[in-house]
mmCIF file of C-alpha atoms and ligand atoms in Angstrom:
data_model
loop_
_atom_site.group_PDB
_atom_site.id
_atom_site.type_symbol
_atom_site.label_atom_id
_atom_site.label_comp_id
_atom_site.label_asym_id
_atom_site.label_seq_id
_atom_site.Cartn_x
_atom_site.Cartn_y
_atom_site.Cartn_z
ATOM 1 C CA UNK A 1 -2.794 -21.101 -1.434
ATOM 2 C CA UNK A 2 -2.085 -17.969 0.589
ATOM 3 C CA UNK A 3 0.288 -15.560 -1.121
ATOM 4 C CA UNK A 4 2.185 -12.765 0.587
ATOM 5 C CA UNK A 5 5.181 -10.578 -0.237
ATOM 6 C CA UNK A 6 7.342 -7.760 0.989
ATOM 7 C CA UNK A 7 7.601 -4.901 -1.483
ATOM 8 C CA UNK A 8 10.486 -2.436 -1.338
ATOM 9 C CA UNK A 9 13.825 -1.510 -2.795
ATOM 10 C CA UNK A 10 16.197 -3.113 -2.020
ATOM 11 C CA UNK A 11 14.499 -6.197 -0.504
ATOM 12 C CA UNK A 12 16.867 -8.972 -1.534
ATOM 13 C CA UNK A 13 18.235 -9.231 2.024
ATOM 14 C CA UNK A 14 14.891 -8.817 3.810
ATOM 15 C CA UNK A 15 14.388 -11.098 6.822
ATOM 16 C CA UNK A 16 10.607 -11.103 6.325
ATOM 17 C CA UNK A 17 10.442 -14.177 4.024
ATOM 18 C CA UNK A 18 12.244 -16.271 6.681
ATOM 19 C CA UNK A 19 10.030 -14.972 9.502
ATOM 20 C CA UNK A 20 6.802 -15.543 7.603
ATOM 21 C CA UNK A 21 7.862 -18.968 6.383
ATOM 22 C CA UNK A 22 8.139 -19.874 10.071
ATOM 23 C CA UNK A 23 4.707 -18.301 10.741
ATOM 24 C CA UNK A 24 3.027 -20.294 7.952
ATOM 25 C CA UNK A 25 4.672 -23.561 8.872
ATOM 26 C CA UNK A 26 4.131 -23.269 12.621
ATOM 27 C CA UNK A 27 0.417 -22.684 12.069
ATOM 28 C CA UNK A 28 0.118 -25.463 9.508
ATOM 29 C CA UNK A 29 -0.921 -23.116 6.704
ATOM 30 C CA UNK A 30 -0.054 -23.606 3.085
ATOM 31 C CA UNK A 31 1.322 -20.430 1.600
ATOM 32 C CA UNK A 32 4.187 -18.479 0.191
ATOM 33 C CA UNK A 33 5.865 -15.227 1.214
ATOM 34 C CA UNK A 34 8.137 -13.653 -1.383
ATOM 35 C CA UNK A 35 10.410 -10.612 -1.646
ATOM 36 C CA UNK A 36 9.475 -8.431 -4.623
ATOM 37 C CA UNK A 37 11.948 -5.795 -5.679
ATOM 38 C CA UNK A 38 9.745 -2.701 -6.118
ATOM 39 C CA UNK A 39 11.218 0.749 -6.727
ATOM 40 C CA UNK A 40 8.866 3.670 -6.146
ATOM 41 C CA UNK A 41 7.887 4.031 -9.802
ATOM 42 C CA UNK A 42 6.873 0.356 -9.976
ATOM 43 C CA UNK A 43 4.494 0.580 -7.004
ATOM 44 C CA UNK A 44 1.182 1.222 -8.851
ATOM 45 C CA UNK A 45 1.762 -1.740 -11.193
ATOM 46 C CA UNK A 46 2.771 -4.029 -8.325
ATOM 47 C CA UNK A 47 -0.303 -3.136 -6.313
ATOM 48 C CA UNK A 48 -2.513 -4.112 -9.246
ATOM 49 C CA UNK A 49 -0.959 -7.558 -9.068
ATOM 50 C CA UNK A 50 -1.439 -7.621 -5.289
ATOM 51 C CA UNK A 51 -5.134 -6.791 -5.672
ATOM 52 C CA UNK A 52 -5.468 -9.731 -8.041
ATOM 53 C CA UNK A 53 -3.433 -12.494 -6.456
ATOM 54 C CA UNK A 54 -2.185 -11.767 -2.920
ATOM 55 C CA UNK A 55 -3.790 -12.005 0.518
ATOM 56 C CA UNK A 56 -1.490 -9.286 1.765
ATOM 57 C CA UNK A 57 1.838 -7.516 1.543
ATOM 58 C CA UNK A 58 4.359 -5.738 3.719
ATOM 59 C CA UNK A 59 5.749 -2.445 2.494
ATOM 60 C CA UNK A 60 9.209 -1.222 3.322
ATOM 61 C CA UNK A 61 11.611 1.525 2.238
ATOM 62 C CA UNK A 62 10.966 3.555 0.082
ATOM 63 C CA UNK A 63 7.248 2.736 -0.199
ATOM 64 C CA UNK A 64 5.723 3.110 3.261
ATOM 65 C CA UNK A 65 4.606 6.716 2.804
ATOM 66 C CA UNK A 66 3.834 6.606 -0.910
ATOM 67 C CA UNK A 67 1.629 3.516 -0.593
ATOM 68 C CA UNK A 68 -1.010 5.432 1.399
ATOM 69 C CA UNK A 69 -2.233 7.190 -1.735
ATOM 70 C CA UNK A 70 -2.851 3.872 -3.531
ATOM 71 C CA UNK A 71 -5.015 2.170 -0.908
ATOM 72 C CA UNK A 72 -8.797 1.993 -0.642
ATOM 73 C CA UNK A 73 -8.661 2.492 3.116
ATOM 74 C CA UNK A 74 -6.021 3.162 5.793
ATOM 75 C CA UNK A 75 -6.353 2.792 9.538
ATOM 76 C CA UNK A 76 -6.495 6.004 11.592
ATOM 77 C CA UNK A 77 -3.080 5.113 13.099
ATOM 78 C CA UNK A 78 -1.478 4.628 9.677
ATOM 79 C CA UNK A 79 -2.963 7.936 8.558
ATOM 80 C CA UNK A 80 -1.628 9.817 11.588
ATOM 81 C CA UNK A 81 1.813 8.242 11.311
ATOM 82 C CA UNK A 82 1.721 8.873 7.568
ATOM 83 C CA UNK A 83 3.049 5.415 6.737
ATOM 84 C CA UNK A 84 1.678 1.972 6.011
ATOM 85 C CA UNK A 85 3.760 -1.191 6.358
ATOM 86 C CA UNK A 86 0.979 -3.774 5.932
ATOM 87 C CA UNK A 87 -1.775 -4.083 3.339
ATOM 88 C CA UNK A 88 -4.605 -6.606 3.329
ATOM 89 C CA UNK A 89 -6.423 -7.516 0.112
ATOM 90 C CA UNK A 90 -10.139 -8.324 0.304
ATOM 91 C CA UNK A 91 -12.186 -8.678 -2.880
ATOM 92 C CA UNK A 92 -9.662 -6.625 -4.832
ATOM 93 C CA UNK A 93 -9.676 -3.793 -2.305
ATOM 94 C CA UNK A 94 -6.582 -2.847 -0.322
ATOM 95 C CA UNK A 95 -6.711 -1.991 3.382
ATOM 96 C CA UNK A 96 -3.636 -0.400 4.979
ATOM 97 C CA UNK A 97 -2.226 -0.641 8.500
ATOM 98 C CA UNK A 98 0.855 0.322 10.462
ATOM 99 C CA UNK A 99 2.138 -2.499 12.661
ATOM 100 C CA UNK A 100 5.524 -0.838 13.343
ATOM 101 C CA UNK A 101 4.015 1.299 16.124
ATOM 102 C CA UNK A 102 2.192 -1.464 18.061
ATOM 103 C CA UNK A 103 5.002 -3.911 17.216
ATOM 104 C CA UNK A 104 7.502 -1.599 18.902
ATOM 105 C CA UNK A 105 5.407 -1.430 22.095
ATOM 106 C CA UNK A 106 4.742 -5.198 22.187
ATOM 107 C CA UNK A 107 8.474 -5.855 21.807
ATOM 108 C CA UNK A 108 9.264 -3.576 24.748
ATOM 109 C CA UNK A 109 6.684 -5.332 26.905
ATOM 110 C CA UNK A 110 7.878 -8.802 25.913
ATOM 111 C CA UNK A 111 11.498 -7.815 26.603
ATOM 112 C CA UNK A 112 10.779 -6.347 30.030
ATOM 113 C CA UNK A 113 11.848 -2.848 28.952
ATOM 114 C CA UNK A 114 10.041 -0.462 31.312
ATOM 115 C CA UNK A 115 7.666 1.978 29.628
ATOM 116 C CA UNK A 116 9.088 4.849 31.605
ATOM 117 C CA UNK A 117 9.826 8.335 30.287
ATOM 118 C CA UNK A 118 11.025 10.724 29.397
ATOM 119 C CA UNK A 119 11.704 8.867 26.154
ATOM 120 C CA UNK A 120 14.071 10.328 23.600
ATOM 121 C CA UNK A 121 13.565 9.237 20.017
ATOM 122 C CA UNK A 122 16.608 9.794 17.820
ATOM 123 C CA UNK A 123 15.411 10.268 14.254
ATOM 124 C CA UNK A 124 12.318 11.771 12.676
ATOM 125 C CA UNK A 125 12.079 9.605 9.560
ATOM 126 C CA UNK A 126 9.415 6.941 9.012
ATOM 127 C CA UNK A 127 10.537 4.726 11.904
ATOM 128 C CA UNK A 128 10.979 7.693 14.229
ATOM 129 C CA UNK A 129 7.439 8.823 13.501
ATOM 130 C CA UNK A 130 5.977 5.369 14.264
ATOM 131 C CA UNK A 131 7.944 5.002 17.509
ATOM 132 C CA UNK A 132 7.209 8.548 18.705
ATOM 133 C CA UNK A 133 3.509 8.017 17.965
ATOM 134 C CA UNK A 134 3.469 4.701 19.861
ATOM 135 C CA UNK A 135 5.244 6.090 22.943
ATOM 136 C CA UNK A 136 3.031 9.164 23.058
ATOM 137 C CA UNK A 137 -0.100 6.976 22.787
ATOM 138 C CA UNK A 138 1.298 4.863 25.649
ATOM 139 C CA UNK A 139 1.263 8.001 27.802
ATOM 140 C CA UNK A 140 5.001 8.751 28.018
ATOM 141 C CA UNK A 141 6.645 12.128 27.833
ATOM 142 C CA UNK A 142 8.352 11.982 24.436
ATOM 143 C CA UNK A 143 11.299 14.027 23.198
ATOM 144 C CA UNK A 144 12.605 13.909 19.667
ATOM 145 C CA UNK A 145 15.990 14.763 18.192
ATOM 146 C CA UNK A 146 16.879 14.729 14.515
ATOM 147 C CA UNK A 147 20.014 15.556 12.524
ATOM 148 C CA UNK A 148 17.935 17.938 10.427
ATOM 149 C CA UNK A 149 16.276 19.977 13.184
ATOM 150 C CA UNK A 150 13.326 21.240 11.177
ATOM 151 C CA UNK A 151 12.050 17.674 10.733
ATOM 152 C CA UNK A 152 12.157 17.154 14.515
ATOM 153 C CA UNK A 153 10.339 20.439 15.062
ATOM 154 C CA UNK A 154 7.626 19.518 12.563
ATOM 155 C CA UNK A 155 7.139 16.089 14.175
ATOM 156 C CA UNK A 156 7.089 17.595 17.661
ATOM 157 C CA UNK A 157 4.407 20.054 16.657
ATOM 158 C CA UNK A 158 2.314 17.441 14.870
ATOM 159 C CA UNK A 159 2.283 14.898 17.728
ATOM 160 C CA UNK A 160 2.558 17.276 20.700
ATOM 161 C CA UNK A 161 6.144 16.291 21.618
ATOM 162 C CA UNK A 162 9.277 18.273 22.444
ATOM 163 C CA UNK A 163 12.144 18.723 19.993
ATOM 164 C CA UNK A 164 15.350 18.719 22.041
ATOM 165 C CA UNK A 165 19.121 18.973 21.587
ATOM 166 C CA UNK A 166 21.092 15.724 21.750
ATOM 167 C CA UNK A 167 22.455 16.658 25.206
ATOM 168 C CA UNK A 168 18.998 15.948 26.695
ATOM 169 C CA UNK A 169 19.780 12.237 26.229
ATOM 170 C CA UNK A 170 21.430 12.308 29.669
ATOM 171 C CA UNK A 171 18.045 12.998 31.287
ATOM 172 C CA UNK A 172 16.033 10.458 29.285
ATOM 173 C CA UNK A 173 15.040 7.091 30.767
ATOM 174 C CA UNK A 174 14.292 5.425 27.439
ATOM 175 C CA UNK A 175 16.473 6.035 24.400
ATOM 176 C CA UNK A 176 15.461 4.805 20.961
ATOM 177 C CA UNK A 177 17.729 4.933 17.941
ATOM 178 C CA UNK A 178 15.357 5.346 15.009
ATOM 179 C CA UNK A 179 18.021 6.814 12.737
ATOM 180 C CA UNK A 180 19.810 4.648 10.204
ATOM 181 C CA UNK A 181 23.163 5.392 11.885
ATOM 182 C CA UNK A 182 24.923 2.128 12.695
ATOM 183 C CA UNK A 183 23.293 0.283 9.811
ATOM 184 C CA UNK A 184 26.053 -1.758 8.231
ATOM 185 C CA UNK A 185 28.653 0.082 10.317
ATOM 186 C CA UNK A 186 29.601 -1.343 13.735
ATOM 187 C CA UNK A 187 31.722 1.740 14.464
ATOM 188 C CA UNK A 188 28.993 4.378 13.996
ATOM 189 C CA UNK A 189 26.637 5.692 16.660
ATOM 190 C CA UNK A 190 24.148 8.567 16.676
ATOM 191 C CA UNK A 191 24.951 9.340 20.336
ATOM 192 C CA UNK A 192 28.376 10.104 21.821
ATOM 193 C CA UNK A 193 28.751 7.696 24.784
ATOM 194 C CA UNK A 194 29.277 10.532 27.269
ATOM 195 C CA UNK A 195 25.664 11.563 26.648
ATOM 196 C CA UNK A 196 24.224 8.209 27.757
ATOM 197 C CA UNK A 197 22.079 8.470 30.913
ATOM 198 C CA UNK A 198 23.037 6.790 34.199
ATOM 199 C CA UNK A 199 19.939 4.599 34.248
ATOM 200 C CA UNK A 200 17.091 3.420 32.053
ATOM 201 C CA UNK A 201 16.933 1.534 28.784
ATOM 202 C CA UNK A 202 18.104 1.799 25.187
ATOM 203 C CA UNK A 203 16.569 0.265 22.078
ATOM 204 C CA UNK A 204 18.117 0.257 18.613
ATOM 205 C CA UNK A 205 15.842 -0.253 15.618
ATOM 206 C CA UNK A 206 18.866 -1.112 13.497
ATOM 207 C CA UNK A 207 19.479 -4.882 13.490
ATOM 208 C CA UNK A 208 22.330 -5.166 10.972
ATOM 209 C CA UNK A 209 24.655 -5.602 12.791
ATOM 210 C CA UNK A 210 22.599 -6.929 15.674
ATOM 211 C CA UNK A 211 24.865 -5.404 18.314
ATOM 212 C CA UNK A 212 25.379 -1.846 17.191
ATOM 213 C CA UNK A 213 27.880 0.453 18.839
ATOM 214 C CA UNK A 214 24.950 2.396 20.369
ATOM 215 C CA UNK A 215 23.673 -0.767 22.092
ATOM 216 C CA UNK A 216 27.090 -2.010 23.131
ATOM 217 C CA UNK A 217 27.902 1.314 24.793
ATOM 218 C CA UNK A 218 24.473 1.488 26.452
ATOM 219 C CA UNK A 219 24.973 -1.999 27.847
ATOM 220 C CA UNK A 220 28.412 -1.103 29.159
ATOM 221 C CA UNK A 221 26.824 1.883 30.900
ATOM 222 C CA UNK A 222 24.469 -0.558 32.650
ATOM 223 C CA UNK A 223 21.283 0.276 30.739
ATOM 224 C CA UNK A 224 18.738 -2.385 29.795
ATOM 225 C CA UNK A 225 19.005 -2.923 26.050
ATOM 226 C CA UNK A 226 16.970 -4.343 23.181
ATOM 227 C CA UNK A 227 18.051 -4.966 19.587
ATOM 228 C CA UNK A 228 15.888 -4.211 16.549
ATOM 229 C CA UNK A 229 14.878 -7.846 16.058
ATOM 230 C CA UNK A 230 12.035 -8.124 18.613
ATOM 231 C CA UNK A 231 10.283 -5.155 16.979
ATOM 232 C CA UNK A 232 10.854 -6.646 13.542
ATOM 233 C CA UNK A 233 9.368 -9.952 14.693
ATOM 234 C CA UNK A 234 6.381 -8.302 16.373
ATOM 235 C CA UNK A 235 5.500 -6.032 13.447
ATOM 236 C CA UNK A 236 5.579 -9.170 11.292
ATOM 237 C CA UNK A 237 3.472 -11.216 13.693
ATOM 238 C CA UNK A 238 0.853 -8.448 13.916
ATOM 239 C CA UNK A 239 0.791 -8.159 10.115
ATOM 240 C CA UNK A 240 0.270 -11.910 9.849
ATOM 241 C CA UNK A 241 -2.664 -11.672 12.255
ATOM 242 C CA UNK A 242 -4.236 -8.953 10.113
ATOM 243 C CA UNK A 243 -3.978 -11.242 7.070
ATOM 244 C CA UNK A 244 -5.113 -14.496 8.688
ATOM 245 C CA UNK A 245 -6.645 -13.800 12.105
ATOM 246 C CA UNK A 246 -3.912 -15.924 13.686
ATOM 247 C CA UNK A 247 -1.010 -14.624 15.775
ATOM 248 C CA UNK A 248 2.181 -16.597 15.144
ATOM 249 C CA UNK A 249 4.718 -16.898 17.971
ATOM 250 C CA UNK A 250 6.901 -13.742 17.755
ATOM 251 C CA UNK A 251 9.824 -15.495 19.498
ATOM 252 C CA UNK A 252 9.831 -18.163 16.794
ATOM 253 C CA UNK A 253 9.727 -15.447 14.126
ATOM 254 C CA UNK A 254 12.652 -13.714 15.837
ATOM 255 C CA UNK A 255 14.653 -16.948 15.881
ATOM 256 C CA UNK A 256 13.934 -17.443 12.183
ATOM 257 C CA UNK A 257 15.169 -13.887 11.533
ATOM 258 C CA UNK A 258 18.310 -14.568 13.583
ATOM 259 C CA UNK A 259 19.031 -17.681 11.524
ATOM 260 C CA UNK A 260 18.525 -15.712 8.306
ATOM 261 C CA UNK A 261 20.889 -13.027 9.606
ATOM 262 C CA UNK A 262 23.444 -15.749 10.101
ATOM 263 C CA UNK A 263 23.989 -14.845 13.775
HETATM 264 P P1 LIG B 301 14.246 7.096 6.954
HETATM 265 O O1 LIG B 301 15.111 7.163 5.734
HETATM 266 O O2 LIG B 301 12.814 7.484 6.875
HETATM 267 O O3 LIG B 301 14.920 8.022 8.113
HETATM 268 C C1 LIG B 301 16.283 7.990 8.364
HETATM 269 C C2 LIG B 301 16.588 8.749 9.652
HETATM 270 O O4 LIG B 301 17.983 8.601 9.968
HETATM 271 C C3 LIG B 301 16.328 10.264 9.564
HETATM 272 O O5 LIG B 301 15.899 10.731 10.829
HETATM 273 C C4 LIG B 301 17.723 10.795 9.222
HETATM 274 O O6 LIG B 301 17.918 12.155 9.600
HETATM 275 C C5 LIG B 301 18.567 9.890 10.073
HETATM 276 N N1 LIG B 301 19.961 9.854 9.653
HETATM 277 C C6 LIG B 301 20.455 9.289 8.504
HETATM 278 N N2 LIG B 301 21.799 9.438 8.461
HETATM 279 C C7 LIG B 301 22.156 10.110 9.600
HETATM 280 C C8 LIG B 301 23.394 10.531 10.143
HETATM 281 N N3 LIG B 301 24.566 10.334 9.496
HETATM 282 N N4 LIG B 301 23.398 11.150 11.348
HETATM 283 C C9 LIG B 301 22.244 11.354 12.020
HETATM 284 N N5 LIG B 301 21.035 10.970 11.557
HETATM 285 C C10 LIG B 301 20.985 10.351 10.362
HETATM 286 O O7 LIG B 301 14.420 5.610 7.498
HETATM 287 P P2 LIG B 301 13.444 4.810 8.494
HETATM 288 O O8 LIG B 301 12.953 5.790 9.514
HETATM 289 O O9 LIG B 301 12.451 4.041 7.727
HETATM 290 O O10 LIG B 301 14.452 3.752 9.151
HETATM 291 C C11 LIG B 301 15.433 4.120 10.120
HETATM 292 C C12 LIG B 301 16.127 2.865 10.635
HETATM 293 O O11 LIG B 301 15.222 2.061 11.366
HETATM 294 C C13 LIG B 301 16.684 1.963 9.520
HETATM 295 O O12 LIG B 301 17.954 1.498 9.914
HETATM 296 C C14 LIG B 301 15.702 0.814 9.448
HETATM 297 O O13 LIG B 301 16.303 -0.378 9.039
HETATM 298 C C15 LIG B 301 15.265 0.722 10.911
HETATM 299 N N6 LIG B 301 13.928 0.123 11.072
HETATM 300 C C16 LIG B 301 13.813 -0.994 11.869
HETATM 301 C C17 LIG B 301 12.579 -1.545 12.099
HETATM 302 C C18 LIG B 301 12.483 -2.753 12.992
HETATM 303 O O14 LIG B 301 11.442 -3.407 12.982
HETATM 304 N N7 LIG B 301 13.489 -3.041 13.780
HETATM 305 C C19 LIG B 301 11.341 -1.006 11.490
HETATM 306 C C20 LIG B 301 11.576 0.180 10.682
HETATM 307 C C21 LIG B 301 12.830 0.699 10.482
HETATM 308 P P3 LIG B 301 17.637 13.382 8.559
HETATM 309 O O15 LIG B 301 16.168 13.701 8.664
HETATM 310 O O16 LIG B 301 18.519 14.463 9.072
HETATM 311 O O17 LIG B 301 18.022 12.874 7.182
#
């Protein structure tokens, strides 16, 4: 039987078990995908167990960066982003990948969000790094803003981007909220609405609540919008393909996530 898990802390409310249960069932595979509570200090012990008994795992906060040091191999993309969200076990060896970056791009394409810059990424944490990397690789002009400016400057220098003040949002054609602002708070937004551009698109990586204030205000302004769920579904589908060679239907995974969210 195929065994998978998401490791992180906290993971009790992760949508990944629901999405991957759909993936397994829709492809007629027998397997199990669990959520394993794993604080940072428990990571080495957990990975020993993974090497022994799991086909693969997803890694989430706070493990994505730390996991790199425990793998036998990491893809060039995961190394450049500095984070791994998917590990594959083969003969006791662990191979690491980052499917957040390609998952983000696939979700944009599937949702008809034009890949048109300049793109402004709000946030320079793990998700911000993956998104900025993906957009730069896709050939867009990428700007980055972060609450703590020195993190934005460091990311800009590393990836060849521009660190900008928040006011530049007005000139962007693609806005991405990769901060955690709005998470669990429908009244919070990283961007004052008067700084929204007149045209373009806005994507929020936050999906709890699904319709964040940032997205609601962008929609009211007339921008094309996308919630965080398509990216979540795509990063999961791409991880599943790494583990099994089979690509589950990302729309079905998204619907499973929606049901688990209770929306
Ligand atoms: P990190 O902890 O690595 O980064 C958090 C980011 O949010 C930093 O840029 C931080 O800025 C910023 N931030 C936090 N609080 C504030 C605030 N009050 N005002 C402005 N900025 C703030 O988290 P991740 O990058 O891993 O995740 C970010 C979000 O993206 C989370 O909500 C996560 O759930 C979501 N996500 C969604 C995915 C999807 O598939 N849809 C995939 C991955 C993540 P500073 O540097 O100043 O602290």
